[in-house]
Structure formats: structure tokens, C-alpha cells
XYZ file of C-alpha atoms in Angstrom:
554
model
C -59.236 -5.017 -41.491
C -56.349 -4.176 -39.259
C -55.506 -7.878 -39.011
C -55.779 -8.168 -42.799
C -53.493 -5.200 -43.202
C -50.963 -6.668 -40.814
C -51.097 -9.990 -42.607
C -50.663 -8.256 -45.962
C -47.602 -6.411 -44.718
C -46.204 -9.591 -43.268
C -46.677 -11.351 -46.577
C -45.015 -8.475 -48.443
C -42.131 -8.603 -45.973
C -41.894 -12.353 -46.493
C -41.737 -11.914 -50.261
C -38.973 -9.363 -49.852
C -37.015 -11.822 -47.651
C -37.519 -14.587 -50.199
C -36.247 -12.390 -53.003
C -33.127 -11.456 -51.041
C -32.411 -15.094 -50.199
C -32.871 -16.196 -53.786
C -30.635 -13.416 -55.053
C -27.918 -14.444 -52.599
C -28.112 -18.064 -53.699
C -28.009 -17.062 -57.362
C -24.901 -14.964 -56.725
C -23.186 -17.911 -55.055
C -24.122 -20.241 -57.910
C -22.912 -17.750 -60.486
C -19.536 -17.442 -58.777
C -19.207 -21.234 -58.557
C -20.047 -21.617 -62.233
C -17.444 -19.030 -63.152
C -14.811 -20.917 -61.116
C -15.761 -24.403 -62.313
C -17.420 -24.131 -65.723
C -16.724 -27.799 -66.484
C -18.809 -28.914 -63.523
C -21.589 -26.293 -63.731
C -24.009 -28.829 -65.183
C -24.201 -30.569 -61.824
C -25.744 -27.496 -60.202
C -28.148 -26.254 -62.882
C -31.378 -27.609 -61.427
C -30.837 -26.863 -57.720
C -28.958 -23.853 -56.365
C -26.074 -24.646 -53.997
C -24.837 -23.008 -50.853
C -21.526 -23.453 -49.094
C -20.144 -26.930 -48.284
C -22.216 -28.522 -51.032
C -25.627 -28.220 -49.248
C -28.754 -27.616 -51.274
C -30.797 -24.523 -50.697
C -34.068 -26.446 -50.551
C -32.765 -28.825 -47.890
C -31.702 -26.002 -45.593
C -34.280 -25.137 -42.919
C -35.579 -21.579 -43.241
C -34.380 -19.016 -40.767
C -36.240 -18.826 -37.499
C -37.463 -15.373 -38.352
C -39.355 -16.561 -41.421
C -40.687 -19.893 -40.157
C -43.808 -18.323 -38.640
C -44.383 -16.326 -41.760
C -44.205 -19.451 -43.831
C -46.853 -21.049 -41.639
C -49.223 -18.129 -42.297
C -48.476 -18.195 -46.003
C -50.808 -20.135 -48.318
C -49.207 -21.787 -51.369
C -50.592 -24.051 -54.074
C -50.265 -27.742 -53.354
C -48.759 -28.618 -56.728
C -45.779 -26.306 -56.156
C -44.983 -28.088 -52.905
C -45.189 -31.431 -54.654
C -42.727 -30.316 -57.314
C -40.321 -29.032 -54.676
C -40.475 -32.295 -52.736
C -39.720 -34.262 -55.897
C -36.746 -32.008 -56.586
C -35.484 -32.462 -52.999
C -35.739 -36.236 -53.216
C -34.060 -36.266 -56.602
C -31.195 -34.094 -55.441
C -30.744 -36.110 -52.253
C -30.204 -39.206 -54.411
C -27.670 -37.318 -56.530
C -25.707 -35.929 -53.553
C -25.391 -39.394 -52.061
C -23.143 -40.471 -55.002
C -21.593 -37.279 -56.395
C -20.268 -34.177 -54.690
C -22.315 -31.148 -55.355
C -19.305 -28.799 -55.572
C -16.218 -29.926 -57.492
C -13.092 -30.308 -55.443
C -10.795 -27.357 -56.194
C -7.730 -29.449 -55.199
C -7.969 -32.769 -57.094
C -4.335 -33.617 -56.361
C -5.306 -33.963 -52.665
C -7.926 -36.618 -53.313
C -7.794 -39.816 -51.363
C -7.015 -43.291 -52.713
C -10.657 -43.825 -53.511
C -10.622 -41.073 -56.098
C -7.073 -40.912 -57.501
C -6.316 -37.651 -59.269
C -5.158 -37.429 -62.852
C -1.657 -35.953 -62.709
C 0.220 -34.713 -65.725
C 4.009 -34.500 -66.124
C 3.941 -30.755 -65.654
C 2.066 -30.957 -62.356
C 4.781 -32.991 -60.645
C 7.876 -31.518 -59.039
C 11.052 -31.790 -61.142
C 12.526 -34.349 -58.761
C 9.538 -36.676 -59.219
C 8.782 -35.978 -62.880
C 11.854 -37.878 -64.104
C 10.956 -41.519 -63.585
C 13.676 -44.147 -63.269
C 14.078 -46.936 -65.781
C 16.391 -49.942 -66.075
C 18.622 -50.113 -69.148
C 20.833 -53.072 -70.033
C 24.256 -52.257 -71.495
C 26.574 -54.766 -73.195
C 30.344 -54.520 -73.624
C 32.548 -55.792 -76.440
C 33.394 -59.018 -74.620
C 29.739 -59.965 -74.160
C 29.372 -58.965 -70.518
C 26.414 -56.790 -69.558
C 25.235 -54.547 -66.748
C 21.772 -53.238 -65.844
C 21.808 -49.559 -64.915
C 18.949 -47.603 -63.405
C 18.797 -44.195 -65.050
C 16.335 -41.290 -65.058
C 14.200 -40.639 -68.110
C 16.080 -37.467 -68.989
C 19.601 -38.955 -68.966
C 21.562 -38.397 -72.153
C 23.939 -40.805 -73.835
C 26.914 -38.760 -72.659
C 25.763 -38.893 -69.032
C 25.344 -42.663 -69.175
C 28.788 -43.118 -70.717
C 30.331 -41.084 -67.919
C 28.543 -43.229 -65.365
C 29.807 -46.438 -67.004
C 33.320 -44.996 -67.244
C 33.301 -44.215 -63.528
C 31.989 -47.650 -62.529
C 34.382 -49.490 -64.851
C 37.423 -47.450 -63.742
C 38.221 -46.353 -67.289
C 39.867 -43.192 -68.585
C 37.293 -40.547 -69.542
C 38.506 -38.819 -72.724
C 35.083 -37.966 -74.255
C 35.475 -40.738 -76.832
C 33.207 -43.328 -75.219
C 29.837 -43.811 -76.830
C 26.651 -45.871 -76.759
C 25.953 -47.937 -79.843
C 22.415 -48.777 -80.936
C 22.792 -52.332 -82.231
C 20.126 -54.205 -84.245
C 21.419 -57.743 -84.940
C 18.231 -58.882 -86.702
C 18.461 -55.945 -89.125
C 22.247 -55.930 -89.380
C 22.452 -52.250 -88.404
C 24.219 -50.182 -85.796
C 24.942 -46.515 -85.074
C 26.533 -44.397 -82.363
C 24.150 -42.286 -80.327
C 24.808 -38.565 -80.240
C 25.857 -37.175 -76.863
C 22.632 -35.185 -76.451
C 20.174 -37.980 -77.306
C 17.985 -39.330 -74.517
C 18.693 -42.997 -73.861
C 15.156 -43.897 -72.749
C 13.673 -42.191 -75.797
C 15.924 -44.115 -78.166
C 15.203 -47.390 -76.380
C 11.460 -46.870 -76.932
C 12.054 -47.148 -80.705
C 14.112 -50.368 -80.479
C 12.891 -53.918 -80.922
C 13.278 -56.647 -78.304
C 16.317 -58.124 -80.048
C 18.126 -54.778 -80.145
C 20.592 -53.674 -77.482
C 23.026 -50.973 -76.403
C 26.795 -51.478 -76.642
C 29.423 -49.554 -74.673
C 32.321 -48.844 -77.013
C 35.128 -46.477 -77.886
C 34.665 -44.249 -80.930
C 37.668 -42.012 -81.543
C 36.184 -40.763 -84.853
C 33.048 -39.329 -83.272
C 34.140 -35.717 -83.838
C 37.220 -36.247 -85.977
C 35.656 -34.397 -88.929
C 35.863 -31.163 -86.938
C 39.632 -31.601 -86.612
C 40.454 -32.638 -90.168
C 37.532 -32.097 -92.563
C 39.654 -32.603 -95.690
C 39.864 -36.356 -95.011
C 36.092 -36.634 -94.671
C 34.804 -34.510 -97.572
C 36.528 -35.051 -100.927
C 36.287 -32.048 -103.219
C 34.589 -33.972 -106.002
C 31.698 -34.924 -103.690
C 30.887 -31.468 -102.290
C 28.985 -28.750 -104.202
C 27.033 -25.676 -103.164
C 23.623 -24.528 -104.267
C 24.685 -20.962 -103.441
C 27.969 -19.346 -104.416
C 30.602 -19.979 -101.753
C 33.940 -18.204 -101.729
C 35.618 -20.490 -99.196
C 37.270 -23.847 -99.481
C 37.658 -26.499 -96.820
C 38.248 -23.782 -94.216
C 34.591 -22.778 -94.509
C 33.256 -26.224 -95.275
C 31.971 -26.976 -91.793
C 30.637 -23.455 -91.339
C 28.422 -23.932 -94.368
C 27.164 -27.219 -92.976
C 26.390 -25.696 -89.590
C 24.808 -22.556 -91.014
C 21.156 -23.214 -91.823
C 21.046 -20.402 -94.407
C 23.672 -22.071 -96.634
C 22.908 -25.090 -98.803
C 25.714 -27.637 -99.041
C 25.263 -30.730 -101.183
C 26.956 -34.100 -101.228
C 26.756 -35.769 -104.619
C 28.002 -38.941 -106.226
C 27.053 -42.419 -107.382
C 25.698 -44.942 -104.898
C 24.346 -48.468 -105.114
C 20.687 -48.232 -104.030
C 18.593 -51.267 -103.063
C 15.085 -51.136 -104.513
C 12.287 -51.292 -101.946
C 10.700 -54.730 -101.718
C 13.274 -56.284 -104.050
C 16.678 -57.918 -103.787
C 18.206 -56.042 -106.710
C 20.551 -53.050 -106.426
C 20.857 -50.155 -108.868
C 23.719 -47.676 -109.278
C 22.185 -44.203 -109.229
C 23.365 -40.624 -109.040
C 22.449 -39.390 -105.553
C 22.565 -35.961 -103.928
C 22.064 -35.101 -100.267
C 20.359 -31.849 -99.311
C 18.831 -30.438 -96.162
C 15.408 -31.628 -97.256
C 16.563 -35.228 -97.717
C 18.361 -37.723 -99.935
C 17.441 -37.669 -103.643
C 18.313 -39.843 -106.597
C 18.273 -38.804 -110.228
C 16.031 -40.672 -112.626
C 17.999 -39.434 -115.635
C 21.736 -39.906 -115.435
C 23.472 -37.247 -113.363
C 20.796 -34.628 -113.852
C 19.849 -32.600 -110.783
C 16.833 -30.837 -112.267
C 13.826 -30.910 -109.922
C 11.746 -32.946 -112.364
C 14.414 -35.668 -112.443
C 14.950 -35.944 -108.679
C 13.150 -38.560 -106.605
C 13.155 -38.565 -102.802
C 14.825 -41.601 -101.254
C 14.422 -40.630 -97.597
C 14.247 -37.708 -95.208
C 16.469 -37.100 -92.196
C 13.988 -35.450 -89.822
C 12.301 -38.600 -88.509
C 15.069 -41.053 -89.449
C 18.551 -42.102 -88.345
C 21.609 -43.176 -90.329
C 23.072 -46.623 -89.585
C 26.049 -48.646 -90.792
C 25.492 -52.063 -92.369
C 27.229 -54.761 -90.321
C 27.067 -57.618 -92.842
C 25.568 -56.075 -95.959
C 26.856 -58.654 -98.426
C 25.557 -61.639 -96.476
C 22.226 -60.280 -95.269
C 21.163 -57.968 -98.106
C 23.342 -59.007 -101.033
C 25.128 -55.637 -101.064
C 27.652 -55.130 -103.877
C 30.335 -53.696 -101.516
C 31.268 -53.803 -97.832
C 30.675 -50.072 -97.366
C 26.929 -49.965 -96.884
C 24.769 -47.660 -94.809
C 21.061 -47.266 -94.215
C 18.450 -44.566 -93.605
C 16.049 -46.117 -91.092
C 12.799 -44.376 -90.059
C 12.437 -44.216 -86.295
C 9.045 -45.950 -86.414
C 10.517 -49.079 -88.043
C 11.368 -51.854 -85.581
C 11.613 -55.233 -87.317
C 10.470 -54.563 -90.883
C 13.057 -54.336 -93.648
C 10.689 -53.117 -96.345
C 10.953 -49.464 -95.337
C 14.737 -49.456 -94.921
C 16.598 -47.407 -97.494
C 19.829 -49.345 -98.066
C 22.777 -47.780 -99.918
C 26.379 -48.737 -100.658
C 29.443 -46.620 -101.430
C 32.503 -47.682 -103.388
C 34.983 -47.233 -100.537
C 35.213 -46.391 -96.852
C 35.948 -42.720 -97.476
C 32.774 -42.373 -99.536
C 30.606 -44.022 -96.901
C 32.133 -41.886 -94.146
C 31.479 -38.747 -96.188
C 27.793 -39.583 -96.730
C 27.142 -40.555 -93.116
C 29.023 -37.554 -91.680
C 27.093 -35.174 -93.927
C 23.797 -36.718 -92.786
C 24.768 -36.088 -89.153
C 25.723 -32.491 -89.836
C 22.589 -31.703 -91.813
C 20.324 -33.273 -89.201
C 21.818 -31.922 -85.977
C 23.775 -28.893 -87.208
C 25.428 -26.711 -84.624
C 24.382 -29.045 -81.812
C 27.167 -31.432 -82.851
C 29.714 -28.647 -82.646
C 28.509 -27.739 -79.169
C 28.930 -31.356 -78.073
C 32.442 -31.339 -79.491
C 33.606 -28.025 -78.060
C 31.724 -27.958 -74.786
C 30.847 -31.448 -73.543
C 27.584 -31.510 -71.581
C 28.093 -31.134 -67.819
C 27.637 -34.081 -65.526
C 24.294 -34.593 -63.886
C 23.946 -33.276 -60.365
C 21.985 -36.399 -59.462
C 25.164 -38.467 -59.836
C 27.168 -37.405 -56.793
C 29.806 -40.057 -57.424
C 31.167 -38.069 -60.351
C 34.265 -36.092 -59.556
C 36.860 -34.284 -61.607
C 37.154 -35.950 -65.040
C 40.153 -38.141 -65.628
C 41.922 -37.055 -68.787
C 43.661 -39.440 -71.126
C 47.347 -39.166 -71.929
C 47.774 -37.629 -75.368
C 50.812 -37.932 -77.567
C 51.701 -34.300 -76.825
C 52.167 -35.013 -73.100
C 54.338 -38.125 -73.452
C 57.909 -37.178 -72.611
C 60.980 -39.102 -71.520
C 61.728 -38.678 -67.810
C 64.811 -39.339 -65.721
C 64.072 -40.372 -62.123
C 67.608 -41.375 -61.140
C 68.084 -38.284 -58.974
C 66.110 -36.927 -56.082
C 63.726 -35.153 -58.455
C 62.579 -36.123 -61.925
C 63.664 -34.211 -65.019
C 62.516 -34.179 -68.633
C 65.005 -35.666 -71.129
C 64.932 -33.337 -74.101
C 67.774 -34.889 -76.108
C 66.354 -37.719 -78.316
C 69.630 -39.617 -78.224
C 69.719 -39.496 -74.451
C 66.066 -40.554 -74.320
C 66.767 -43.610 -76.482
C 69.816 -44.474 -74.400
C 67.721 -44.234 -71.224
C 65.100 -46.515 -72.755
C 67.741 -49.143 -73.609
C 69.234 -48.878 -70.145
C 65.858 -49.364 -68.574
C 65.290 -52.358 -70.816
C 68.538 -53.948 -69.635
C 67.470 -53.388 -66.043
C 64.170 -55.141 -66.797
C 66.000 -58.097 -68.293
C 68.156 -58.458 -65.183
C 65.095 -58.432 -62.998
C 63.296 -60.880 -65.283
C 65.893 -63.559 -64.645
C 64.761 -63.615 -61.017
C 61.037 -63.394 -61.749
C 59.460 -66.512 -63.145
C 56.049 -66.073 -61.597
C 54.200 -65.390 -64.836
C 53.596 -68.305 -67.123
C 54.349 -67.541 -70.781
C 53.337 -69.070 -74.073
C 56.254 -67.486 -75.903
C 58.300 -70.089 -77.784
C 61.598 -68.256 -77.192
C 62.018 -67.783 -73.442
C 58.906 -69.110 -71.693
C 59.977 -67.988 -68.250
C 61.128 -64.399 -68.922
C 59.024 -61.474 -67.844
C 59.744 -59.438 -70.998
C 57.879 -61.930 -73.145
C 54.642 -61.852 -71.167
C 54.356 -58.427 -69.566
C 52.629 -57.013 -72.673
C 49.671 -59.317 -72.062
C 48.579 -57.058 -69.206
C 48.229 -54.052 -71.523
C 44.936 -52.874 -72.969
C 46.374 -52.533 -76.463
C 47.283 -56.249 -76.669
C 44.418 -58.366 -77.955
C 46.011 -61.825 -77.994
C 45.349 -64.390 -80.675
C 42.796 -62.760 -82.934
C 42.654 -62.971 -86.693
C 43.552 -60.248 -89.160
C 39.863 -59.804 -90.032
C 38.934 -59.470 -86.372
C 41.609 -56.843 -85.779
C 40.378 -54.832 -88.797
C 36.820 -55.047 -87.556
C 37.786 -53.741 -84.106
C 39.622 -50.771 -85.579
C 36.720 -49.939 -87.877
C 34.318 -50.061 -84.949
C 36.430 -47.763 -82.782
C 36.980 -45.195 -85.519
C 39.211 -44.926 -88.563
C 41.447 -42.157 -87.235
C 45.181 -41.752 -87.742
C 47.223 -43.515 -85.090
C 44.589 -45.987 -83.880
C 46.366 -49.300 -83.218
C 46.427 -52.664 -81.484
C 48.923 -55.480 -81.072
C 48.155 -59.173 -81.515
C 49.856 -62.539 -81.953
C 50.939 -63.356 -85.469
C 49.043 -66.181 -87.143
C 51.701 -66.892 -89.771
C 54.717 -66.785 -87.431
C 54.169 -68.125 -83.901
C 57.309 -66.330 -82.677
C 56.227 -62.888 -83.905
C 53.611 -60.238 -83.192
C 51.671 -57.875 -85.432
C 51.038 -54.160 -85.059
C 47.737 -53.191 -86.759
C 47.616 -49.452 -87.447
C 45.157 -47.058 -89.101
C 46.379 -44.235 -91.327
C 44.303 -42.126 -93.753
C 41.305 -44.389 -93.128
C 43.276 -47.437 -94.273
C 44.441 -50.295 -92.051
C 48.006 -51.543 -92.277
C 49.842 -54.379 -90.565
C 53.481 -54.409 -89.406
C 55.162 -57.585 -88.198
C 57.225 -57.429 -85.015
C 60.004 -60.034 -85.092
C 62.207 -61.250 -82.236
C 65.959 -60.945 -82.731
C 68.992 -61.956 -80.688
C 71.939 -59.702 -79.941
C 74.826 -60.729 -77.695
C 72.788 -63.508 -76.162
C 69.880 -61.219 -75.365
C 66.448 -61.284 -77.018
C 64.934 -58.096 -78.484
C 61.864 -57.118 -80.514
C 61.982 -55.003 -83.644
C 59.722 -54.050 -86.522
C 62.445 -52.484 -88.738
C 64.647 -55.562 -89.280
C 66.710 -55.011 -86.135
C 67.684 -51.377 -86.651
C 65.717 -50.343 -83.552
C 65.549 -52.997 -80.866
C 63.447 -53.122 -77.720
C 63.595 -55.458 -74.759
C 59.809 -55.907 -74.707
C 56.665 -54.738 -76.483
C 55.879 -52.098 -73.868
C 59.096 -50.278 -74.718
C 58.308 -50.613 -78.412
C 54.863 -49.046 -78.019
C 56.199 -46.265 -75.787
C 58.883 -45.421 -78.340
C 56.514 -45.239 -81.331
C 54.108 -43.101 -79.371
C 56.882 -40.499 -79.251
C 58.566 -41.192 -82.604
C 57.085 -42.084 -85.960
C 60.159 -44.054 -87.072
C 59.363 -46.377 -89.970
C 55.617 -46.104 -89.332
C 53.381 -43.769 -91.390
C 52.306 -41.965 -88.193
C 52.797 -42.089 -84.441
C 50.793 -44.450 -82.268
C 48.056 -42.247 -80.860
C 45.002 -44.241 -79.693
C 44.833 -47.888 -78.721
C 41.816 -50.130 -79.156
C 40.411 -51.121 -75.804
C 37.730 -53.533 -74.616
C 36.301 -53.027 -71.165
C 34.343 -55.633 -69.199
C 31.317 -54.099 -67.465
């Protein structure tokens, strides 16, 4: 009996030990399940201890081994436990019992799944190659990060091409197969825009002086007959842009446009109004009642493009076409909403209003405070500013120090004197070959060919196209050879969004050759002097020469 009592106590003690051990294991499993709920199904059948070892595979403590030998248990329970051990051993040979709390430290055999947010900022922005074309057909492949904006890329190209950075360079999204192009906004991501372009599309690096011109002179961009307000507005053109930039106000652009019907070649002239919610056409005359308005296209997921050759490609009734293109469209023309205005001012008004309604105050921020340069481009230094017409002054360097010539008569006399000095030097310099029919060997007849504003022998149509591409702003100009008179040159100038041409004729005075565009009243020894003079003085021109068209080879 005493032995039976001892055995009974031992068995009771053994049961108490088993209960404590099981409770400990259950606590560990519960904590693991709370940490890794997604992987708790792997450890439902067999409790787990530390380091992924199974509780049943662990040998019992030495203090309980003798008790287990004295303990009698049913055979079928042991068989079930052995089956569970064998089953779990097969599982642990292929899968870890405890999920790895640091998956990013996995080896190559089990690569982790990393999201963009889990990477450091320096590694999250992947690099990508982008091909950029210039106006002369040359191209350059640039490696840029995924978060580089159009303004940053323009600054990089300006630095590498040794151009003047005056915040007027832009990237152009060009679709030759669709006949469309548009200038990217400064804040747009280049890689993101490229992901929506077809294989035939490309980026162009170009000047655009009219990018923010509507902030400087809104009256030229928004005719009074085209602008109305859904809410009462007490301001005129002085508050025009504020109403566009303020999301609480509701400006409208209204007027007649030629609209191409979807899926057809025909065009219809409809009354159209532009609101924040999109572009609408009236199905009944000029009525703007909600039941008569039909949505033509929204601006949220679309971009506004200019038609390059609307008459030839789409049978447009005018040359002033534009398009609302959904971003998802790549090669299809069925979903393009094509429209045509009656003149260039009308098209500019519609397209500018679309930009303002879509981007709002972000455009004004780009205009007033250009985005800072990226820190990852260490080659950028202090920006090089362009020479404006306000900083061009006549200087006298005849003394030890230079002085500003404030008297206009003295300035003109100094220019003529400098011209005579150039002519004297040109008689001894015959190193530059010239195609001028007057004096083939003189320097004054060929020195202008080194200037960016001289575009050589291009046609009138080509010169107009270049000026339209680089922005219809007052004072934009270029010089070219005359096609009608081989001895003359032509000054092509933009004023009030219209392009005018002025012929520069050679004239002879006292055996010397001069150039003049006012029938000899004002004579210049070469074209460089002529351009310098009309940058300071309007003269017979409608405005001063302010910006010159430039083409840069990348």
C-alpha cells in the first residue's frame, strides 16, 4: 500500500508537470499567433517552441523521464502521437515552422517581396533612359530618375548644351502618327508621361516663350466676348486670372467651334462652353440650359494638344485645331475629340483656359517660383539668366572704365563709329567665305551667320512655323535669307499674335555698303548692328525685338 501510495503521488506529480508544460507551450503558441496571424495556420495541429522545434519532438526533461516509464498509457494514443510526429517532420523539412519576422533579410533562395515604401528614398527612385530630340533632328539619351520633372530635365539639357537658362525651355510631347503635340507642364513627371506614349511618339526639346505669357498680359489671351461667369463677378481683366485660379469661382469660355464627329470624317459647327467639369456643346443653338448641353470631354484624365496638320490628316476646316486626348489613348483616333477655332487667338484662348481649369494655382506657382533644382544633379550651379530688353544699354569702352551712354544720339553715333571700325577691319579679314552677291569677301556680310537668330535659307512658311512653335509673343523674331531678292534679308516678327515680315535691303553710301529696313533712313554696317539697334529702339517696327528663335543641337 505504501508503494501504491507513492506511485499514486508520483503519477499526480507527473500530471501536474504535464499540465504546466502544456500551459507553457500554449502560451508560446498564443503569442506567436498574435504576432503572425497570417501564418498561424501552420502551427494549429502541433504546438511550437522556440527556434521552430516541435513540442512532441523534444525529449522530456530528465526529471520526468523515469516517471514516464512508470506511467501506463493506452497504445492507441501513442500511435496517434507517432503519426503526428512523422507528419510534422515531413512538413518541417520543406516549410519553416515559425514565419521569419524579417523577410527583407531572406537569402537569394527566398527573395522577399519589397514594396516602394519599404525601400530607402535613395533606392526607391529607379533610373530610366529617356531619348530627347532637338529641332534639327539630333537626339540624346539621358538617364533620369523616376521622379524627375519636366523642368528638371530641361535644366539638365540646358546645362549640357551650354544654353541660356531663362525658364522658357520646355519638353514637347510629340505624336507624329496622330498629328498632335503639347508642351509638358513644369511639374509633370517625365517617366509618367512617357508611359502613356506610343512607340512612335517622342520628346522634343524646344523654346516656348508663351508658356506663361497669359499671366503677364491676359487681355490678349481672353477676349471679352468669350468669357462669362456663372457667378456674379465685379472685376474685369484684373481679376480674370484670380477667378480661374480660385476653385470656388466658375469661369466659362464660350463660343462657336468646329467639332469633328466621333467615328466620322464630317465636322459640325456647334456652340461650345468650357467649365470646370468639362467641355460641353449645345444641341440647340446657343442654349446653355442643362438639358441642351452634351459633354464632349473631361479634363481630369485628359490632356489638350495642338493639331500639327489638321487639314491634311483630319480634313479640318481651319488651321487652328486642337484636341482633347484621353491619357489612355495611344494609337487610336476614334476617342480623340478634335476641335477647330476660327483664328489663332480663339485657339489660344481655349487651350489656355483648359490648362488653367485643370492645373489651377499650380501653374501660377510654376510661373512665380520655378521649382528648385534637384540635389542629385551636382553639376547644376547658379542659373544663367538671359539678357532682357530692359538690361540692354549702350556702353562706351574707349576709356579706362566703361560708361553707359544715356544720350540716344550719342548712342547711335557710337554704333555708326563702331560699324566703320568693323568695315576697316573687314578689308583685312577674308578668312570667312561668303555667299553674299555684293561683297563676297567682307566680314560684315557673313558675320550674322554665326548668330542664333539667323536661320539661313528657309521659306516663309517654315519661318512662320518656327515662330508659332516657340510662342506667339510680342517681339519674337528671326532673320533669314530672302527668297524673292537674293541680295536682301527678311526680318520675321510676331506682334499681337500675328506674324509680319520686313525686308532688309542693302544700300550703298559713299562707296560703302549698308543694310536698312526703312528705305535707307537708318543704315547699319551689318545685321548684328541692325538687330542690336532694334532691340533698344522700336523704330519703324511695331515693337522692339525681344526674343529670338533658337535651335539647339543636343
